[in-house]
PDB file of C-alpha atoms in Angstrom:
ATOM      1  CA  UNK I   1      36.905 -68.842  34.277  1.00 78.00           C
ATOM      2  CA  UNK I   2      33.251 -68.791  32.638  1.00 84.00           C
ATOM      3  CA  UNK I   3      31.944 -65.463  31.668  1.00 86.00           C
ATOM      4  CA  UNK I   4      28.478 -66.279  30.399  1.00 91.00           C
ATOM      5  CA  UNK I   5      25.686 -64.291  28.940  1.00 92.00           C
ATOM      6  CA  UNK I   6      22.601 -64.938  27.144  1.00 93.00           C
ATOM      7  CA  UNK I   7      19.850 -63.238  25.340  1.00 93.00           C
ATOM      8  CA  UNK I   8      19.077 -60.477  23.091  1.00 94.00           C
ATOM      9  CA  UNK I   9      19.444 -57.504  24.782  1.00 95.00           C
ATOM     10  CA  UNK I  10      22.619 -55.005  23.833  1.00 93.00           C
ATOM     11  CA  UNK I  11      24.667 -55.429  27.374  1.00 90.00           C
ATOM     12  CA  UNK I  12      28.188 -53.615  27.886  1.00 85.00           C
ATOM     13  CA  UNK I  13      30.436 -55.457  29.820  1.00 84.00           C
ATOM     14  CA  UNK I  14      33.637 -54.187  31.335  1.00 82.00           C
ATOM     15  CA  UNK I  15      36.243 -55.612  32.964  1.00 83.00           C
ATOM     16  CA  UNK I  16      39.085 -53.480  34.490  1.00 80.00           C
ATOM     17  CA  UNK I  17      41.513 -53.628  36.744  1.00 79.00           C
ATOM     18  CA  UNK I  18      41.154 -57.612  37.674  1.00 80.00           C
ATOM     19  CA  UNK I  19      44.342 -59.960  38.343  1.00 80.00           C
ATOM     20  CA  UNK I  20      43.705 -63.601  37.396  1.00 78.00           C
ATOM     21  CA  UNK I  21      46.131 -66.226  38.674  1.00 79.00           C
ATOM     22  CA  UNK I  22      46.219 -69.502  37.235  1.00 76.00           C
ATOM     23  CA  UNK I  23      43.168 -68.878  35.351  1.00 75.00           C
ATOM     24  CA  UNK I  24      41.849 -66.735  31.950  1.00 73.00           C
ATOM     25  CA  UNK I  25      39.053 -65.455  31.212  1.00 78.00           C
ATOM     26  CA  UNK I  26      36.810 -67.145  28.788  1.00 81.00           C
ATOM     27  CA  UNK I  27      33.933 -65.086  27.823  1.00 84.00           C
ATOM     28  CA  UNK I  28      31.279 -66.848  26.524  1.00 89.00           C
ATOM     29  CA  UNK I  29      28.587 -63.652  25.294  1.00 91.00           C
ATOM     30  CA  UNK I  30      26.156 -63.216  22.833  1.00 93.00           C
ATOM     31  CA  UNK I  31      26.159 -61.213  19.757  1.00 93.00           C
ATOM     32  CA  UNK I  32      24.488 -58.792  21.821  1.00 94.00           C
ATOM     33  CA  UNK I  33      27.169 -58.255  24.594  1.00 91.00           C
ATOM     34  CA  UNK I  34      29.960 -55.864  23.787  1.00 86.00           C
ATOM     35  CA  UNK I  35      33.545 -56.882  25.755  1.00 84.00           C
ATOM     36  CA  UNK I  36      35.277 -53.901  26.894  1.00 79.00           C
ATOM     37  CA  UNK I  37      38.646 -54.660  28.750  1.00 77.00           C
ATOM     38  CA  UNK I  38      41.391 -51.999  29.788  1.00 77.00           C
ATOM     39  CA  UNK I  39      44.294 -52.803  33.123  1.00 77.00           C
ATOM     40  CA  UNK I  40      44.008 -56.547  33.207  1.00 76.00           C
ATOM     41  CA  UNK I  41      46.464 -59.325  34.000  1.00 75.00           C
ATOM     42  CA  UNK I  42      46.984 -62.614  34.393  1.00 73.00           C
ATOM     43  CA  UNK I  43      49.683 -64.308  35.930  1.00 74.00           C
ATOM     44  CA  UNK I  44      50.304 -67.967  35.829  1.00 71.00           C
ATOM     45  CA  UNK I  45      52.795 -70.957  35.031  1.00 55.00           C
ATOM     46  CA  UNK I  46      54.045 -71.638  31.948  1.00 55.00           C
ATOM     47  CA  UNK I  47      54.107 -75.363  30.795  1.00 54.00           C
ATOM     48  CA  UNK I  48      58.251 -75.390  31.206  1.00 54.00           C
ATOM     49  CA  UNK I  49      57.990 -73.977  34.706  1.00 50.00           C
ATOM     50  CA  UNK I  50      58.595 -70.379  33.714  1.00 50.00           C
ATOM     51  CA  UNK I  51      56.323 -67.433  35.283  1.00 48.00           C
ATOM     52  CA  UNK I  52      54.430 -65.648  33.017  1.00 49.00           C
ATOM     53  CA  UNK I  53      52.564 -62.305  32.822  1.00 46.00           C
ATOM     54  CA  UNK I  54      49.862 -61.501  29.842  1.00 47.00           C
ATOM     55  CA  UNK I  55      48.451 -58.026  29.657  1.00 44.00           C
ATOM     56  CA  UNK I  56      46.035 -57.538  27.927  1.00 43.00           C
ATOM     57  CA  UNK I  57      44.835 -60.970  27.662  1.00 49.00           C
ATOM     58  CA  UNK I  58      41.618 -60.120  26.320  1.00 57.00           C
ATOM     59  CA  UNK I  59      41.244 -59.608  22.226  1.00 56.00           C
ATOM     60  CA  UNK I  60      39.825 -55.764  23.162  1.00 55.00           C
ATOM     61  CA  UNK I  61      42.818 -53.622  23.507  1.00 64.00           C
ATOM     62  CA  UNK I  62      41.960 -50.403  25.020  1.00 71.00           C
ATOM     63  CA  UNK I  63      40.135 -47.772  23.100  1.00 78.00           C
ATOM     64  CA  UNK I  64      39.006 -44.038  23.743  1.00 86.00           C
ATOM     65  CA  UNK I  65      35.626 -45.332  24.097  1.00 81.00           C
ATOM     66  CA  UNK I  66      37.159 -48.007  26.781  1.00 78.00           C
ATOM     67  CA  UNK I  67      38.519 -45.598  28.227  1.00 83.00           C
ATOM     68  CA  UNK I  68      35.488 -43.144  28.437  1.00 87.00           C
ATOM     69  CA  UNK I  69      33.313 -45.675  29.750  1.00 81.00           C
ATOM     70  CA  UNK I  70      35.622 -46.818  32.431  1.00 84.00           C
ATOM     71  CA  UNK I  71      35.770 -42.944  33.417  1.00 90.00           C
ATOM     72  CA  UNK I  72      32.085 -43.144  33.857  1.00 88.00           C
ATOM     73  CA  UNK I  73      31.623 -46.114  35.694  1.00 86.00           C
ATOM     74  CA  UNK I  74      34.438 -44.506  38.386  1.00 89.00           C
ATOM     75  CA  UNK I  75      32.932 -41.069  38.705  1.00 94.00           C
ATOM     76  CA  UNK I  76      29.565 -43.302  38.924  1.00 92.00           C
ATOM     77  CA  UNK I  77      31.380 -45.049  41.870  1.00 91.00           C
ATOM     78  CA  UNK I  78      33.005 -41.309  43.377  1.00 93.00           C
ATOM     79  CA  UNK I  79      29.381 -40.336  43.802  1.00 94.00           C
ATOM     80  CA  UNK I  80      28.131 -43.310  45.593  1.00 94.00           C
ATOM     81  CA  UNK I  81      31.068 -42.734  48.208  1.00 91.00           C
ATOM     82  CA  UNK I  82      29.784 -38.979  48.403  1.00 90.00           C
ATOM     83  CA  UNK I  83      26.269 -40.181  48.960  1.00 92.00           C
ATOM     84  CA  UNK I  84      27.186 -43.317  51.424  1.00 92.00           C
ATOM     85  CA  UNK I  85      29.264 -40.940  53.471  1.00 90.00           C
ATOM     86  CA  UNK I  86      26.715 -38.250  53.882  1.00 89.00           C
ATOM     87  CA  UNK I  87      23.848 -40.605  54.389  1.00 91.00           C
ATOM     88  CA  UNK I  88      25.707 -42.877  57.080  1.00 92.00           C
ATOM     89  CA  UNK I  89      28.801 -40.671  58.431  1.00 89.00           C
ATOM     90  CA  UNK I  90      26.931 -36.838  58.452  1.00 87.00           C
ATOM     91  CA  UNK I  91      29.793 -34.953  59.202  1.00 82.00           C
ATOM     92  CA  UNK I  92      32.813 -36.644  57.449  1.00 78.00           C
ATOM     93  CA  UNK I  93      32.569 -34.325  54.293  1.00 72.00           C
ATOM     94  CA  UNK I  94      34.551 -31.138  54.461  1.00 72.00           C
ATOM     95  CA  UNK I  95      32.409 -28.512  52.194  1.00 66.00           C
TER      96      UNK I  95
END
């Protein structure tokens, strides 16, 4: 599974909480792009028939800046459900 980027722009990408099956990753980024990974797996076949589980299949292993990012981008995501459920279900928050 292709993860492409291009170009010279600094880019963060991160990749949480994703299950691949019979695939991994390959990430395929610029010097530009930053990997951040943290609560991946992959699950697949080994060659001699055995299942097999990889965490952490990613060279990143979590850091506290992992970490703090991923907090961001979920409070980020907290606040869109706040603002989705006022603008199209008035009445569904509790104050």
């Amino acid at each position: 599974m292709r993860m492409k980027q291009l170009g010279a722009m600094p880019v963060d990408l991160l990749v949480w909480g994703s299950s691949w099956y019979g695939a991994k990753p390959d990430p395929q980024l610029s010097p530009a792009a930053r990997l951040w990974a943290a609560g991946n797996e992959f699950y697949g076949t080994a060659p001699e028939g055995d299942p097999v589980t990889e965490r952490m299949f990613f060279k990143e292993v979590p850091t506290d800046a992992t970490l703090a990012r991923l907090s961001r981008a979920l409070d980020d995501l907290r606040r869109l459900g706040e603002i989705d459920l006022r603008l199209n279900h008035p009445g569904q928050l509790k104050p």
